[in-house]
CSV table of C-alpha atoms in Angstrom, one decimal:
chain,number,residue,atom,x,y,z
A,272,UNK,CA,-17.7,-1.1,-25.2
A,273,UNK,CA,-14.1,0.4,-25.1
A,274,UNK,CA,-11.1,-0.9,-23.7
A,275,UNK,CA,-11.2,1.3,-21.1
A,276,UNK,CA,-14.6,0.7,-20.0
A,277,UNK,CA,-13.8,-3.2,-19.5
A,278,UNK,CA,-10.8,-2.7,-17.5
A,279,UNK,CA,-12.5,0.3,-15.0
A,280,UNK,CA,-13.7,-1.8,-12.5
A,281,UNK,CA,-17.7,-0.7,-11.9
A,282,UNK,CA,-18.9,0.2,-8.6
A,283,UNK,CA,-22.2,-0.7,-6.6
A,284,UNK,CA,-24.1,0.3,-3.5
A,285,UNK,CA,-26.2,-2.1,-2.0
A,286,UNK,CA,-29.7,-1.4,-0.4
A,287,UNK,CA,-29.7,-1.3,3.7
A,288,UNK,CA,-30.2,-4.2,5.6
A,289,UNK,CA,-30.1,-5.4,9.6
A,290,UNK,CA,-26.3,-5.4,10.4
A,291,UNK,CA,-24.8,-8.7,11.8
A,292,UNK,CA,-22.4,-7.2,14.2
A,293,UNK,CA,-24.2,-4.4,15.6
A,294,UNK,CA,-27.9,-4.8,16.8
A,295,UNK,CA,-30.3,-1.7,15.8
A,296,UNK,CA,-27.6,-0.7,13.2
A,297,UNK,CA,-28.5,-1.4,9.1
A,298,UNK,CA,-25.2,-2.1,7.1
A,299,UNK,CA,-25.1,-1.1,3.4
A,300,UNK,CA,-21.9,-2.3,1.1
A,301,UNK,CA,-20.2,-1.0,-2.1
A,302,UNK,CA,-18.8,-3.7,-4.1
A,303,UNK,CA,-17.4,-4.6,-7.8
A,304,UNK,CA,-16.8,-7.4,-9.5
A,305,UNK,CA,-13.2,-9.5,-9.7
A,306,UNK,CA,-13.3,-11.0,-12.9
A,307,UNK,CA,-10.5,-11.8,-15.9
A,308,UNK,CA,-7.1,-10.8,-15.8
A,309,UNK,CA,-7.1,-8.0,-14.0
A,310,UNK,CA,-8.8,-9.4,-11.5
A,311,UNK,CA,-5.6,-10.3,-9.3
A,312,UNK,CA,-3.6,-7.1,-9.2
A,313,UNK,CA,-7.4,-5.3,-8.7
A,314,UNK,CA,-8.0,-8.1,-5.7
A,315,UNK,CA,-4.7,-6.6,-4.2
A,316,UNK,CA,-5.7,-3.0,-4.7
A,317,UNK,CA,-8.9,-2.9,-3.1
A,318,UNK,CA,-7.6,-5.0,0.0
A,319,UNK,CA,-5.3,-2.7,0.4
A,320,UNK,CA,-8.0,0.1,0.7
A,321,UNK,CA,-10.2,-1.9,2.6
A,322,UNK,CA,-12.4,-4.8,0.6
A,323,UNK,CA,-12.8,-8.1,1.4
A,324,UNK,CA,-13.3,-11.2,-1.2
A,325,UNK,CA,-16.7,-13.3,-1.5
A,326,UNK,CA,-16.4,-15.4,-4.9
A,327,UNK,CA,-16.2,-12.7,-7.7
A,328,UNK,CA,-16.9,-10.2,-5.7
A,329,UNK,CA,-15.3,-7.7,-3.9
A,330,UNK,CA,-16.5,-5.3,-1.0
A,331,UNK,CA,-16.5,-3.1,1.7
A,332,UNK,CA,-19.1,-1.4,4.3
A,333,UNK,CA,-20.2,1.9,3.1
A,334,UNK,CA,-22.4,2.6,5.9
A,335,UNK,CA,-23.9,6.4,6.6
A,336,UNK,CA,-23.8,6.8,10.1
A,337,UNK,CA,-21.0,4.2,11.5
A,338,UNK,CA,-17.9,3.2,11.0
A,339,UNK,CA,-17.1,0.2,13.3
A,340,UNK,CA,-15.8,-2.1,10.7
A,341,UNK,CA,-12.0,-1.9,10.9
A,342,UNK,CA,-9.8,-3.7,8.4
A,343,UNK,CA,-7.2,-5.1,10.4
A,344,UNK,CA,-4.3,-7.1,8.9
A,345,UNK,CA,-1.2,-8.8,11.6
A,346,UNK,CA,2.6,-7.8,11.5
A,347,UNK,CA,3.7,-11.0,10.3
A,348,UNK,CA,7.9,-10.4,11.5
A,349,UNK,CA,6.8,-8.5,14.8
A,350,UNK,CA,4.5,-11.0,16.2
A,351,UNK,CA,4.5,-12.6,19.4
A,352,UNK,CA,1.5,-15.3,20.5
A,353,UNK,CA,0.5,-14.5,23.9
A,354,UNK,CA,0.7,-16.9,26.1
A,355,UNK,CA,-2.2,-18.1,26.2
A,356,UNK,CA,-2.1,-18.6,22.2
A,357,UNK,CA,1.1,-20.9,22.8
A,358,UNK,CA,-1.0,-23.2,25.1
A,359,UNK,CA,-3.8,-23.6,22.4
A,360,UNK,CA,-0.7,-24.4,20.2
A,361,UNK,CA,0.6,-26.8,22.3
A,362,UNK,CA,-3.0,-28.3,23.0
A,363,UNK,CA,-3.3,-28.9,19.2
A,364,UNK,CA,0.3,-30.4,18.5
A,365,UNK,CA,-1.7,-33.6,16.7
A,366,UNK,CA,-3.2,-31.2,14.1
A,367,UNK,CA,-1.3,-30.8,11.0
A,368,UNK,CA,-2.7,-28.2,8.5
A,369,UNK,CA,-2.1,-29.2,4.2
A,370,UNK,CA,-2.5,-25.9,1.7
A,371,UNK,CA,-4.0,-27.3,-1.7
A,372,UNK,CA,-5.5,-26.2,-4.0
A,373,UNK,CA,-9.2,-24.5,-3.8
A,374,UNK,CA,-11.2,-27.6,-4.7
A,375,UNK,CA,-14.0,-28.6,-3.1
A,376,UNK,CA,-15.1,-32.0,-1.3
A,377,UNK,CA,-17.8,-34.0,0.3
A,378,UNK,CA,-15.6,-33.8,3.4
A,379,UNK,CA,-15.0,-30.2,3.7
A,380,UNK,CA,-18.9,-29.7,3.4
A,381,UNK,CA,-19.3,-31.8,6.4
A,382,UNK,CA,-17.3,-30.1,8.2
A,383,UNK,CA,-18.7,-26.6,6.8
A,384,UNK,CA,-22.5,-28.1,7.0
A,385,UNK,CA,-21.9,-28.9,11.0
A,386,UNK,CA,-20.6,-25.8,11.7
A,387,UNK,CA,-23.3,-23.6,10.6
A,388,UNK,CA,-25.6,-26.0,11.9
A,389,UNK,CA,-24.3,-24.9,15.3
A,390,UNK,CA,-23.1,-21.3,15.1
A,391,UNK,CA,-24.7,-19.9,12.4
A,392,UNK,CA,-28.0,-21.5,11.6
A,393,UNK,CA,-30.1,-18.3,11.5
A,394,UNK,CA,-27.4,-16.5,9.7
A,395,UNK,CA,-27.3,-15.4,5.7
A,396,UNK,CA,-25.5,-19.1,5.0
A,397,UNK,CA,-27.8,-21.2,6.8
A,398,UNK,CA,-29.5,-22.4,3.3
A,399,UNK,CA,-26.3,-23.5,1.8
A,400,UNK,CA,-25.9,-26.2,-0.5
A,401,UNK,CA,-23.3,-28.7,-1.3
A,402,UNK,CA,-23.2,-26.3,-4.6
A,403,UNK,CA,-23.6,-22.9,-3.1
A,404,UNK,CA,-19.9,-24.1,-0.9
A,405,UNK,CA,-18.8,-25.5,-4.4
A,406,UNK,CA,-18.7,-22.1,-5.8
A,407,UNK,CA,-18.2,-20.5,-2.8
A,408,UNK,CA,-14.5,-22.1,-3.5
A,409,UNK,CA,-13.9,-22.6,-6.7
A,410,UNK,CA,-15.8,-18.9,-8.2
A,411,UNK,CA,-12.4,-17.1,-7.7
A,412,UNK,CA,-10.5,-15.3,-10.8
A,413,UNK,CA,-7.4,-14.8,-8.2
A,414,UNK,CA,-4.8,-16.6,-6.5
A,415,UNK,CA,-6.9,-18.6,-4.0
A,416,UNK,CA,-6.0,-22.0,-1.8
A,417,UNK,CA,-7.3,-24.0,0.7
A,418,UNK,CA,-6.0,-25.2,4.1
A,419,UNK,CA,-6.9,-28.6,5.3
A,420,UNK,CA,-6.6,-29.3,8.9
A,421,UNK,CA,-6.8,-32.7,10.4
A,422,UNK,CA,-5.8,-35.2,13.2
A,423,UNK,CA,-2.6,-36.7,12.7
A,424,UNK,CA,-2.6,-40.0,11.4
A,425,UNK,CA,-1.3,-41.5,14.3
A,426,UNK,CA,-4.1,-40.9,16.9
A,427,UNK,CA,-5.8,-43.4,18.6
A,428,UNK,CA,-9.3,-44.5,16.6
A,429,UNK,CA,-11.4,-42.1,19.6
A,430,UNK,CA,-10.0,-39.7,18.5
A,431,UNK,CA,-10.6,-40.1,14.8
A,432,UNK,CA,-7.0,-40.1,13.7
A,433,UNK,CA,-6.3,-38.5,10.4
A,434,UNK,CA,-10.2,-36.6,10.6
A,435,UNK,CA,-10.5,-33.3,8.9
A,436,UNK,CA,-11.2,-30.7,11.8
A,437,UNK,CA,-11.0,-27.3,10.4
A,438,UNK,CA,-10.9,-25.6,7.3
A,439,UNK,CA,-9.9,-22.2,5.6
A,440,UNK,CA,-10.3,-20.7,2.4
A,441,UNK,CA,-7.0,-18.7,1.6
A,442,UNK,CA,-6.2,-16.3,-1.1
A,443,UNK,CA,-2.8,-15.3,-1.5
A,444,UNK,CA,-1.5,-11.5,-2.3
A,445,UNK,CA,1.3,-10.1,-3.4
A,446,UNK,CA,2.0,-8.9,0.5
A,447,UNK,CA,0.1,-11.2,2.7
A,448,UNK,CA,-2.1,-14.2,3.3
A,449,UNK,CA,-6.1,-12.8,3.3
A,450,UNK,CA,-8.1,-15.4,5.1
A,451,UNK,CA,-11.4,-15.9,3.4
A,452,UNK,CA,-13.3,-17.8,5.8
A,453,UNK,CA,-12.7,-20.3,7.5
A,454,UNK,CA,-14.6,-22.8,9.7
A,455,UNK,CA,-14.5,-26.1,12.2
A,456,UNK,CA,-15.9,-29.3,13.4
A,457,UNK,CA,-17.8,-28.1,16.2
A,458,UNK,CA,-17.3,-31.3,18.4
A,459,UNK,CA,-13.7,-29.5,18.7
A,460,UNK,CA,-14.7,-26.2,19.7
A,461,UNK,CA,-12.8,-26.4,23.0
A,462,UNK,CA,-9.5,-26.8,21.2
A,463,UNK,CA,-10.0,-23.2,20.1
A,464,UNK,CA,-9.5,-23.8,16.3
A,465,UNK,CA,-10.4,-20.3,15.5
A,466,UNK,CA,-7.5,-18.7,16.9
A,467,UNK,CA,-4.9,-22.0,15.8
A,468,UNK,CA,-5.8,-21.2,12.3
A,469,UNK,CA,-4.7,-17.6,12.3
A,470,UNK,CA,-1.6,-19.1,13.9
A,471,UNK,CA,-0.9,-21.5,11.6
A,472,UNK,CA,-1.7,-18.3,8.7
A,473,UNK,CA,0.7,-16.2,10.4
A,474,UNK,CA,3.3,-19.2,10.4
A,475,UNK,CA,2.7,-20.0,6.9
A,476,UNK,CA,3.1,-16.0,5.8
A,477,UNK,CA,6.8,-15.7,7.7
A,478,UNK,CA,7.7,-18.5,5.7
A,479,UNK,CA,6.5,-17.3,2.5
A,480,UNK,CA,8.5,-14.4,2.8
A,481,UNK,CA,5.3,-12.5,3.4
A,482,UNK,CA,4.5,-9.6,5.4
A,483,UNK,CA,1.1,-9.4,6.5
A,484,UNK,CA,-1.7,-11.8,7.4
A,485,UNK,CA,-4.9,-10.2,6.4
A,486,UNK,CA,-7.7,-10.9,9.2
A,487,UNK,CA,-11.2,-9.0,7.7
A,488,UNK,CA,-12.8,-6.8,9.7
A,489,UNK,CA,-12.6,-6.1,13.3
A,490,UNK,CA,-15.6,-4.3,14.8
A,491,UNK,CA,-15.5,-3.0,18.6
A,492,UNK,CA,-18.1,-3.9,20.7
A,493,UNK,CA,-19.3,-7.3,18.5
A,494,UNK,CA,-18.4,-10.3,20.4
A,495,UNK,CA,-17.9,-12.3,17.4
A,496,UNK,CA,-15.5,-10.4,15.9
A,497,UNK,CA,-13.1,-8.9,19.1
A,498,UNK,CA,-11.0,-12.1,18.9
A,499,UNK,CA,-9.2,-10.2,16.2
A,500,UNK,CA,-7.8,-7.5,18.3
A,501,UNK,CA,-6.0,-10.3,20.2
A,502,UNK,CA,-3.1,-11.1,17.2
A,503,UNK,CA,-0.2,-8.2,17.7
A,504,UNK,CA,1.0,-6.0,16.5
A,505,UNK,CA,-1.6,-5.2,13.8
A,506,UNK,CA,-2.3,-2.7,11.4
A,507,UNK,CA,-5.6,-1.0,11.1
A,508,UNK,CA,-7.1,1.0,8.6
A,509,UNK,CA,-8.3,4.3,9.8
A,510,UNK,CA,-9.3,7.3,7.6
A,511,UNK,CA,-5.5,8.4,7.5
A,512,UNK,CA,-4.5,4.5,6.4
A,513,UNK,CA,-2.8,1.8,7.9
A,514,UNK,CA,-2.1,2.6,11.8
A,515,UNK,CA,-0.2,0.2,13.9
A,516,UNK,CA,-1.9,-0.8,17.2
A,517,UNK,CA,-0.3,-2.9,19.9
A,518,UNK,CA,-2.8,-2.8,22.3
């Protein structure tokens, strides 16, 4: 094998398969594999153009008849919360959020365990293992962290003071903050964690001097995924690249 051969990053097609957002609809992906040195600057590159992260791999839809799957990544310096984002803010002023380093722990399985348990237990991760989410952290060749989000220490014992609540699996670019996934106790699901994550992302990225916050994919008509359109300004990728949408 040449040196050129080993640094061309390879690309694959996958078969079809049911679509999650979209019912009737069969998704296929193209994806490559994020390994070694180059794996970094490549990471950058393809989310620039699209891909997502998902261990050592990266991807993107290559589907032949739609194209609902929008990459969508927030204006870090132009954002505003709505006001409705500043109440969930306020609601969770007792949560403090830690970034560490992308180990793994008994605890943040818990917390990943209960929420596919009771959002996604007939999806593709239902059967995961305390060892499928070890490597679903740690098999990463780029800069990657997590965020720890818990109760502050000082409240009272009902409501679990100092409890880990949330979670998100980070990786940091060389222009933004691409959240990996990222889940929650379900016992707090009024507190709307969800949206006080991507906050606390776009928080983190102003003061990392950075200047996007990088959301995934944002696909019209999916219920799951419109809560993304939400955090404005945003960029979107359309066939002529990055388009900024305030509505």
């Amino acid at each position: 094998m040449t040196q050129h051969s080993r640094d061309t990053p390879q690309f694959y097609l996958t078969a079809p398969s049911p679509c999650p957002y979209l019912p009737g609809k069969e998704e296929r992906k193209v994806f490559t594999h994020l390994v070694g040195d180059r794996a970094p600057g490549l990471n950058d590159l393809l989310t620039h153009g699209g891909f997502r992260r998902s261990q050592s791999i990266a991807y993107r839809p290559a589907c032949e008849t739609c194209r609902a799957c929008i990459s969508v990544r927030v204006v870090v310096d132009d954002f505003e919360p709505s006001r409705s984002m500043r109440r969930i803010a306020q609601r969770n002023a007792d949560v403090v959020g830690e970034m560490r380093a992308a180990v793994p722990s008994s605890e943040q399985y818990s917390v990943f365990r209960a929420y596919l348990d009771e959002r996604h237990r007939d999806g593709g991760m239902a059967d995961m293992t305390v060892l499928d989410y070890a490597m679903m952290v740690e098999d990463s060749h780029v800069e990657t962290r997590i965020v720890e989000y818990r109760l502050r220490p000082e409240a009272d014992a009902a409501r679990r003071g100092g409890a880990m609540i949330a979670v998100a699996l980070t990786d940091i670019l060389s222009d933004g903050l691409s959240m990996v996934y990222s889940f929650f106790e379900p016992d707090y699901e009024a507190r709307s964690l969800g949206t006080l994550m991507i906050l606390d992302h776009i928080e983190r990225a102003r003061k990392m001097g950075l200047p996007y916050v990088y959301l995934g994919y944002w696909v019209r008509g999916s219920r799951k995924m419109d809560y993304k359109s939400r955090f404005l300004p945003q960029e979107r990728l359309m066939s002529q690249g990055w388009m900024r949408a305030e509505m």
